[in-house]
Short mmCIF file of C-alpha atoms and ligand atoms in Angstrom, two decimals:
data_model
loop_
_atom_site.label_atom_id
_atom_site.label_comp_id
_atom_site.label_asym_id
_atom_site.label_seq_id
_atom_site.Cartn_x
_atom_site.Cartn_y
_atom_site.Cartn_z
CA UNK A 1 10.58 -8.50 -20.42
CA UNK A 2 12.37 -5.39 -19.25
CA UNK A 3 10.14 -2.81 -20.92
CA UNK A 4 7.06 -4.27 -19.28
CA UNK A 5 8.73 -4.55 -15.87
CA UNK A 6 9.92 -0.95 -16.02
CA UNK A 7 6.38 0.16 -16.84
CA UNK A 8 5.08 -1.91 -13.92
CA UNK A 9 7.52 -0.18 -11.53
CA UNK A 10 6.14 3.20 -12.63
CA UNK A 11 2.55 1.97 -12.60
CA UNK A 12 2.93 0.66 -9.05
CA UNK A 13 4.42 3.83 -7.56
CA UNK A 14 2.12 6.14 -9.52
CA UNK A 15 -0.93 4.03 -8.64
CA UNK A 16 0.09 4.34 -5.00
CA UNK A 17 0.48 8.14 -5.36
CA UNK A 18 -2.89 8.58 -7.10
CA UNK A 19 -4.70 6.56 -4.44
CA UNK A 20 -3.15 8.65 -1.69
CA UNK A 21 -3.74 12.05 -3.34
CA UNK A 22 -7.32 11.36 -4.42
CA UNK A 23 -8.24 9.39 -1.30
CA UNK A 24 -6.90 11.90 1.24
CA UNK A 25 -9.79 14.41 1.03
CA UNK A 26 -12.20 11.60 2.00
CA UNK A 27 -10.18 10.11 4.90
CA UNK A 28 -12.50 9.35 7.81
CA UNK A 29 -15.69 9.68 5.74
CA UNK A 30 -18.63 7.35 6.04
CA UNK A 31 -19.71 6.80 2.44
CA UNK A 32 -23.36 7.09 1.57
CA UNK A 33 -25.06 6.64 -1.81
CA UNK A 34 -24.82 10.40 -2.34
CA UNK A 35 -21.11 10.28 -1.51
CA UNK A 36 -20.62 7.73 -4.28
CA UNK A 37 -22.30 9.99 -6.84
CA UNK A 38 -20.01 12.85 -5.76
CA UNK A 39 -17.01 10.53 -6.06
CA UNK A 40 -17.97 9.53 -9.62
CA UNK A 41 -18.24 13.20 -10.63
CA UNK A 42 -14.97 14.02 -8.87
CA UNK A 43 -13.08 11.41 -10.91
CA UNK A 44 -14.88 12.32 -14.17
CA UNK A 45 -13.91 15.95 -13.70
CA UNK A 46 -10.27 15.13 -12.86
CA UNK A 47 -10.02 12.96 -15.99
CA UNK A 48 -11.16 15.82 -18.20
CA UNK A 49 -8.53 17.23 -20.56
CA UNK A 50 -9.17 20.86 -19.68
CA UNK A 51 -10.02 20.71 -15.99
CA UNK A 52 -7.89 22.99 -13.86
CA UNK A 53 -8.03 22.59 -10.11
CA UNK A 54 -5.71 22.82 -7.15
CA UNK A 55 -3.04 20.11 -7.03
CA UNK A 56 -4.00 17.20 -4.79
CA UNK A 57 -1.46 16.97 -2.00
CA UNK A 58 -0.03 13.61 -1.00
CA UNK A 59 0.14 12.51 2.65
CA UNK A 60 2.39 10.50 5.00
CA UNK A 61 1.74 7.37 2.93
CA UNK A 62 3.59 8.80 -0.07
CA UNK A 63 6.15 10.73 1.99
CA UNK A 64 7.30 7.48 3.61
CA UNK A 65 7.09 5.45 0.39
CA UNK A 66 9.42 7.99 -1.22
CA UNK A 67 11.86 7.57 1.69
CA UNK A 68 11.99 3.83 1.03
CA UNK A 69 12.64 4.39 -2.68
CA UNK A 70 15.39 6.87 -1.86
CA UNK A 71 16.89 4.51 0.69
CA UNK A 72 17.07 1.73 -1.94
CA UNK A 73 18.44 3.91 -4.73
CA UNK A 74 21.06 5.65 -2.57
CA UNK A 75 22.14 2.53 -0.67
CA UNK A 76 21.17 -0.54 -2.71
CA UNK A 77 22.71 -2.89 -0.13
CA UNK A 78 19.65 -1.94 1.97
CA UNK A 79 20.61 0.04 5.07
CA UNK A 80 17.77 0.22 7.61
CA UNK A 81 19.54 2.80 9.75
CA UNK A 82 19.75 5.04 6.70
CA UNK A 83 16.06 4.34 6.01
CA UNK A 84 15.18 5.33 9.59
CA UNK A 85 17.17 8.56 9.18
CA UNK A 86 15.27 9.36 5.99
CA UNK A 87 11.89 8.81 7.73
CA UNK A 88 12.91 11.12 10.56
CA UNK A 89 14.41 13.78 8.30
CA UNK A 90 11.30 13.75 6.14
CA UNK A 91 8.96 14.02 9.12
CA UNK A 92 10.76 16.96 10.75
CA UNK A 93 11.16 18.87 7.50
CA UNK A 94 7.51 18.37 6.52
CA UNK A 95 5.47 17.23 9.55
CA UNK A 96 2.03 18.24 8.31
CA UNK A 97 1.32 15.27 6.11
CA UNK A 98 -1.31 13.63 8.32
CA UNK A 99 0.92 11.16 10.18
CA UNK A 100 -0.61 8.74 12.69
CA UNK A 101 -1.05 10.14 16.18
CA UNK A 102 1.52 7.92 17.85
CA UNK A 103 4.13 7.21 15.21
CA UNK A 104 5.50 10.73 15.63
CA UNK A 105 6.77 9.74 19.11
CA UNK A 106 8.94 7.13 17.42
CA UNK A 107 10.48 9.79 15.17
CA UNK A 108 11.29 11.99 18.18
CA UNK A 109 12.89 9.12 20.08
CA UNK A 110 14.92 7.96 17.10
CA UNK A 111 16.32 11.46 16.73
CA UNK A 112 16.95 11.88 20.47
CA UNK A 113 18.76 8.51 20.67
CA UNK A 114 20.80 9.32 17.55
CA UNK A 115 19.60 6.14 15.82
CA UNK A 116 21.52 4.00 18.28
CA UNK A 117 18.93 1.20 18.26
CA UNK A 118 16.57 1.81 15.35
CA UNK A 119 13.97 -0.75 16.52
CA UNK A 120 13.76 0.16 20.21
CA UNK A 121 11.51 3.25 20.05
CA UNK A 122 8.90 1.33 18.06
CA UNK A 123 9.03 -1.58 20.53
CA UNK A 124 8.10 0.84 23.31
CA UNK A 125 4.90 2.06 21.62
CA UNK A 126 1.58 1.32 23.32
CA UNK A 127 3.17 0.13 26.58
CA UNK A 128 5.39 -2.35 24.78
CA UNK A 129 2.67 -3.84 22.58
CA UNK A 130 3.86 -2.01 19.47
CA UNK A 131 1.65 -0.27 16.92
CA UNK A 132 -0.72 -2.34 14.81
CA UNK A 133 -1.49 0.61 12.53
CA UNK A 134 -1.16 0.33 8.76
CA UNK A 135 1.78 2.76 8.60
CA UNK A 136 4.16 -0.10 7.77
CA UNK A 137 1.99 -1.60 5.05
CA UNK A 138 1.24 1.74 3.39
CA UNK A 139 4.90 2.31 2.42
CA UNK A 140 6.27 -1.11 1.36
CA UNK A 141 5.47 -1.20 -2.35
CA UNK A 142 9.05 -0.18 -3.33
CA UNK A 143 10.42 -3.23 -1.49
CA UNK A 144 8.12 -5.54 -3.46
CA UNK A 145 9.51 -3.95 -6.63
CA UNK A 146 13.14 -4.06 -5.57
CA UNK A 147 12.91 -7.70 -4.46
CA UNK A 148 10.58 -8.69 -7.30
CA UNK A 149 12.43 -11.95 -7.90
CA UNK A 150 13.57 -12.74 -4.36
CA UNK A 151 10.60 -13.61 -2.20
CA UNK A 152 12.46 -14.47 1.01
CA UNK A 153 14.64 -11.36 0.86
CA UNK A 154 11.49 -9.28 0.35
CA UNK A 155 9.84 -10.74 3.46
CA UNK A 156 12.92 -10.01 5.59
CA UNK A 157 13.33 -6.48 4.27
CA UNK A 158 9.63 -5.65 4.64
CA UNK A 159 9.71 -6.91 8.20
CA UNK A 160 12.73 -4.74 9.11
CA UNK A 161 11.44 -1.66 7.26
CA UNK A 162 8.18 -2.00 9.20
CA UNK A 163 9.79 -2.61 12.60
CA UNK A 164 11.40 0.85 12.52
CA UNK A 165 7.97 2.21 13.50
CA UNK A 166 5.63 -0.78 14.00
CA UNK A 167 6.46 -3.94 15.95
CA UNK A 168 3.05 -5.53 16.56
CA UNK A 169 2.71 -8.80 14.66
CA UNK A 170 -0.38 -7.56 12.83
CA UNK A 171 1.46 -4.49 11.54
CA UNK A 172 4.41 -6.56 10.32
CA UNK A 173 2.31 -9.32 8.79
CA UNK A 174 0.03 -6.75 7.17
CA UNK A 175 3.04 -5.13 5.52
CA UNK A 176 4.26 -8.55 4.40
CA UNK A 177 0.84 -9.36 2.92
CA UNK A 178 0.76 -6.02 1.07
CA UNK A 179 4.20 -6.72 -0.41
CA UNK A 180 3.18 -10.25 -1.44
CA UNK A 181 0.12 -8.89 -3.24
CA UNK A 182 2.18 -6.30 -5.15
CA UNK A 183 4.75 -8.95 -6.05
CA UNK A 184 2.01 -11.25 -7.39
CA UNK A 185 0.66 -8.32 -9.46
CA UNK A 186 4.07 -7.81 -11.06
CA UNK A 187 3.87 -11.36 -12.39
CA UNK A 188 0.44 -10.98 -13.99
CA UNK A 189 0.04 -10.33 -17.70
CA UNK A 190 -1.81 -7.01 -18.14
CA UNK A 191 -3.45 -8.25 -21.33
CA UNK A 192 -5.08 -11.19 -19.55
CA UNK A 193 -7.91 -11.51 -17.04
CA UNK A 194 -6.81 -11.91 -13.44
CA UNK A 195 -7.68 -15.30 -11.94
CA UNK A 196 -8.87 -13.76 -8.68
CA UNK A 197 -9.51 -17.11 -7.01
CA UNK A 198 -5.96 -18.25 -7.64
CA UNK A 199 -4.60 -14.85 -6.59
CA UNK A 200 -6.27 -15.11 -3.16
CA UNK A 201 -5.42 -18.80 -2.71
CA UNK A 202 -1.74 -18.04 -3.31
CA UNK A 203 -1.88 -15.37 -0.62
CA UNK A 204 -3.68 -17.72 1.78
CA UNK A 205 -0.99 -20.38 1.29
CA UNK A 206 1.79 -17.85 1.90
CA UNK A 207 0.13 -16.30 4.96
CA UNK A 208 -0.44 -19.75 6.46
CA UNK A 209 3.32 -20.24 6.42
CA UNK A 210 3.98 -16.79 7.93
CA UNK A 211 1.24 -16.88 10.57
CA UNK A 212 1.13 -20.57 11.49
CA UNK A 213 4.15 -22.61 10.40
CA UNK A 214 6.87 -20.01 11.00
CA UNK A 215 5.32 -19.29 14.40
CA UNK A 216 5.43 -23.00 15.28
CA UNK A 217 1.70 -23.02 15.98
CA UNK A 218 -0.24 -26.27 15.78
CA UNK A 219 -3.52 -24.45 15.29
CA UNK A 220 -4.77 -22.18 12.52
CA UNK A 221 -6.92 -20.40 15.05
CA UNK A 222 -4.50 -17.50 15.46
CA UNK A 223 -4.08 -16.65 11.80
CA UNK A 224 -6.05 -13.42 11.43
CA UNK A 225 -4.81 -12.51 7.95
CA UNK A 226 -5.47 -15.98 6.62
CA UNK A 227 -9.01 -15.69 7.99
CA UNK A 228 -9.52 -12.27 6.41
CA UNK A 229 -8.33 -13.66 3.06
CA UNK A 230 -10.91 -16.44 3.31
CA UNK A 231 -13.48 -13.66 3.82
CA UNK A 232 -12.11 -11.85 0.75
CA UNK A 233 -12.56 -15.06 -1.26
CA UNK A 234 -16.14 -15.48 0.00
CA UNK A 235 -17.05 -11.86 -0.78
CA UNK A 236 -15.64 -12.16 -4.30
CA UNK A 237 -17.63 -15.37 -4.84
CA UNK A 238 -20.85 -13.95 -3.44
CA UNK A 239 -20.78 -10.84 -5.67
CA UNK A 240 -22.13 -8.95 -2.65
CA UNK A 241 -21.78 -5.22 -3.29
CA UNK A 242 -23.25 -3.98 -0.02
CA UNK A 243 -20.72 -1.45 1.31
CA UNK A 244 -21.83 -1.74 4.96
CA UNK A 245 -21.51 -5.52 4.86
CA UNK A 246 -18.07 -5.41 3.22
CA UNK A 247 -16.83 -2.84 5.75
CA UNK A 248 -18.29 -4.88 8.61
CA UNK A 249 -16.47 -8.02 7.46
CA UNK A 250 -13.15 -6.63 6.20
CA UNK A 251 -12.89 -3.24 7.91
CA UNK A 252 -11.74 0.13 6.55
CA UNK A 253 -9.79 1.70 9.40
CA UNK A 254 -6.15 2.52 10.21
CA UNK A 255 -5.37 -0.91 11.66
CA UNK A 256 -3.32 -3.02 9.25
CA UNK A 257 -5.66 -5.98 9.78
CA UNK A 258 -8.65 -3.83 8.82
CA UNK A 259 -7.15 -2.30 5.71
CA UNK A 260 -4.63 -4.51 3.85
CA UNK A 261 -7.09 -7.35 3.09
CA UNK A 262 -9.62 -4.64 2.18
CA UNK A 263 -7.20 -3.13 -0.35
CA UNK A 264 -6.60 -6.58 -1.87
CA UNK A 265 -10.37 -7.08 -2.12
CA UNK A 266 -10.80 -3.69 -3.84
CA UNK A 267 -8.14 -4.46 -6.45
CA UNK A 268 -9.63 -7.88 -7.21
CA UNK A 269 -13.28 -6.78 -7.16
CA UNK A 270 -12.37 -3.99 -9.59
CA UNK A 271 -11.41 -6.52 -12.25
CA UNK A 272 -15.14 -6.64 -13.06
CA UNK A 273 -17.63 -3.77 -13.38
CA UNK A 274 -18.98 -2.35 -10.10
CA UNK A 275 -22.42 -0.73 -9.69
CA UNK A 276 -22.28 3.08 -9.56
CA UNK A 277 -18.67 3.22 -10.79
CA UNK A 278 -18.61 4.16 -14.45
CA UNK A 279 -15.17 3.67 -16.02
CA UNK A 280 -13.42 1.09 -18.17
CA UNK A 281 -10.09 1.82 -16.51
CA UNK A 282 -9.30 -0.87 -13.95
CA UNK A 283 -6.75 1.27 -12.11
CA UNK A 284 -9.26 4.08 -11.66
CA UNK A 285 -11.93 1.53 -10.73
CA UNK A 286 -9.70 -0.02 -8.03
CA UNK A 287 -8.93 3.38 -6.51
CA UNK A 288 -12.44 4.82 -6.83
CA UNK A 289 -13.92 1.67 -5.31
CA UNK A 290 -11.46 1.75 -2.39
CA UNK A 291 -12.39 5.37 -1.66
CA UNK A 292 -16.10 4.51 -1.95
CA UNK A 293 -15.76 2.23 1.10
CA UNK A 294 -14.87 5.24 3.28
CA UNK A 295 -12.66 5.17 6.39
CA UNK A 296 -8.91 5.19 5.78
CA UNK A 297 -9.44 6.11 2.13
CA UNK A 298 -5.99 7.50 1.29
CA UNK A 299 -4.21 4.42 2.58
CA UNK A 300 -6.58 1.74 1.28
CA UNK A 301 -6.78 3.44 -2.14
CA UNK A 302 -3.01 3.85 -2.21
CA UNK A 303 -2.41 0.17 -1.43
CA UNK A 304 -5.04 -0.95 -3.97
CA UNK A 305 -3.60 1.50 -6.51
CA UNK A 306 -0.11 0.08 -6.08
CA UNK A 307 -1.47 -3.40 -6.89
CA UNK A 308 -3.46 -2.20 -9.92
CA UNK A 309 -0.44 -0.26 -11.23
CA UNK A 310 1.92 -3.21 -10.68
CA UNK A 311 -0.49 -5.38 -12.67
CA UNK A 312 -1.23 -2.97 -15.52
CA UNK A 313 1.86 -0.78 -15.85
CA UNK A 314 1.87 2.98 -16.38
CA UNK A 315 0.44 2.89 -19.92
CA UNK A 316 -2.96 2.26 -18.34
CA UNK A 317 -2.81 5.34 -16.12
CA UNK A 318 -4.98 8.23 -17.30
CA UNK A 319 -2.52 11.09 -17.83
CA UNK A 320 -5.11 13.79 -17.15
CA UNK A 321 -5.85 12.23 -13.78
CA UNK A 322 -2.18 11.88 -12.95
CA UNK A 323 -1.28 15.51 -13.58
CA UNK A 324 -3.46 16.58 -10.63
CA UNK A 325 -1.22 14.70 -8.19
CA UNK A 326 1.53 16.50 -6.31
CA UNK A 327 4.99 15.20 -7.23
CA UNK A 328 3.93 12.84 -10.00
CA UNK A 329 6.93 13.65 -12.21
CA UNK A 330 9.35 13.07 -9.38
CA UNK A 331 7.62 9.79 -8.50
CA UNK A 332 7.91 8.63 -12.09
CA UNK A 333 11.64 9.44 -12.08
CA UNK A 334 12.05 7.67 -8.75
CA UNK A 335 10.42 4.56 -10.23
CA UNK A 336 12.91 4.62 -13.11
CA UNK A 337 15.82 5.06 -10.69
CA UNK A 338 14.57 2.16 -8.60
CA UNK A 339 14.27 0.04 -11.72
CA UNK A 340 17.86 0.92 -12.70
CA UNK A 341 19.37 -0.11 -9.33
CA UNK A 342 17.24 -3.25 -9.31
CA UNK A 343 18.67 -4.22 -12.69
CA UNK A 344 22.22 -3.62 -11.37
CA UNK A 345 21.60 -5.82 -8.35
CA UNK A 346 19.94 -8.54 -10.47
CA UNK A 347 22.85 -8.71 -12.87
CA UNK A 348 25.55 -8.56 -10.16
N1 F2R B 401 -3.37 9.38 10.77
C1 F2R B 401 -4.04 9.22 9.76
N2 F2R B 401 -5.34 9.49 9.77
C2 F2R B 401 -6.00 9.88 10.98
C3 F2R B 401 -7.29 10.54 10.61
C4 F2R B 401 -6.99 11.91 10.12
C5 F2R B 401 -8.23 12.51 9.57
N3 F2R B 401 -7.87 13.46 8.55
C6 F2R B 401 -9.08 13.13 10.62
O1 F2R B 401 -9.88 13.95 10.24
O2 F2R B 401 -8.99 12.79 11.80
N4 F2R B 401 -3.53 8.77 8.61
C7 F2R B 401 -2.26 8.20 8.52
O3 F2R B 401 -2.13 7.31 9.62
C8 F2R B 401 -2.31 5.93 9.23
C9 F2R B 401 -1.03 5.21 9.51
O4 F2R B 401 -0.80 5.33 10.88
P1 F2R B 401 0.47 4.68 11.55
O5 F2R B 401 1.69 5.13 10.87
O6 F2R B 401 0.25 3.22 11.65
O7 F2R B 401 0.44 5.41 12.97
P2 F2R B 401 0.32 4.90 14.48
O8 F2R B 401 0.22 6.14 15.29
O9 F2R B 401 1.40 3.95 14.81
O10 F2R B 401 -1.06 4.10 14.54
C10 F2R B 401 -2.25 4.72 14.15
C11 F2R B 401 -3.31 4.60 15.25
O11 F2R B 401 -3.72 3.26 15.42
C12 F2R B 401 -4.07 3.04 16.78
N5 F2R B 401 -3.20 1.95 17.32
C13 F2R B 401 -2.12 1.40 16.72
N6 F2R B 401 -1.58 0.45 17.49
C14 F2R B 401 -2.31 0.39 18.62
C15 F2R B 401 -2.23 -0.40 19.80
N7 F2R B 401 -1.27 -1.34 20.00
N8 F2R B 401 -3.17 -0.19 20.78
C16 F2R B 401 -4.14 0.75 20.58
N9 F2R B 401 -4.26 1.53 19.49
C17 F2R B 401 -3.36 1.36 18.51
C18 F2R B 401 -3.82 4.35 17.51
O12 F2R B 401 -5.02 5.09 17.54
C19 F2R B 401 -2.81 5.03 16.61
O13 F2R B 401 -2.75 6.42 16.73
C20 F2R B 401 -2.63 5.99 7.75
O14 F2R B 401 -4.03 5.99 7.60
C21 F2R B 401 -2.08 7.32 7.30
O15 F2R B 401 -2.75 7.81 6.17
MG1 MG B 402 -2.07 9.38 4.90
MG1 MG B 403 1.35 7.59 9.74
MG1 MG B 404 -4.64 6.92 5.80
#
């Protein structure tokens, strides 16, 4: 119903914000056992009713996610040139958010070319190869919300929203996979257990179409996301909790291929208790677990948080934790605005 869906919109965007804000201080870390103890204390402290600490700043992940929300609420017909302008305006007004090293060249070129061809600067990245970073995937949650009942339109919009900065197939397909996972979470009942096997199998079936059938391939050999999802399934089945092994198999870096499947794994693994993570809250567990893997912690925790929030809704978010995040009130309002325009489009 509508009340639940509205709460899922908020949960998704706030889960994404929390993952980014709490993950950012650990970005690039290699997590040891001691690091995990510190992480547990960090979350316990932040959940305390009386704890006062400096606000946790969000990074490029949230800055760009907010641009996509604003693009959809201001121009619900979906205008990618407008979206590109918002990315560029945001970057130049607030450049110190930890953007990727190369994506900033795209922003400069877009501005210099006056947005004449919004996909060309990204195509020129890395000698024409395009970026395979996770900067597309990290920002697409609002598109999964907006197109919650139109799968094909979501795929097209996610692809175009990604191609403004990232044109490598792995960046685009990673963003598509992230949006599929969020969309599947919206359809889950928060009062029921997640069938993790079915969740992954649905993603495998969808990625086979994207990576193999749509590409006209007669082999499944070149389907890297499908392969990673098979690894996710195996890791979930094996109940292997060895961080080094998980990172070796799935990855935890800024490449889309080494972070989107990892985020999906974190969300699904967090449906059951995890050693050395003491909490009953599955949203916190998803985010804390993602950070505990180290590497690109803000982005992987943000993507996992958006899934957990889209599954559970905002009632499950610890309000003490949330108030430490920069811009949480604005993000909550933006989620409501996005929900309102989505309803208008649905009923039109
Ligand atoms: N930039 C970061 N984190 C860097 C670590 C900062 C840390 N605090 C520190 O101490 O060093 N975080 C943010 O960037 C990621 C998203 O990046 P995005 O938007 O995809 O950027 P970009 O520049 O396009 O790609 C990132 C890097 O990936 C490598 N790469 C991408 N495509 C490549 C290709 N075709 N060939 C070779 N290398 C490629 C490059 O090193 C890029 O610079 C998120 O984590 C966000 O939080
Ligand atoms: Mg970041
Ligand atoms: Mg970036
Ligand atoms: Mg990051």
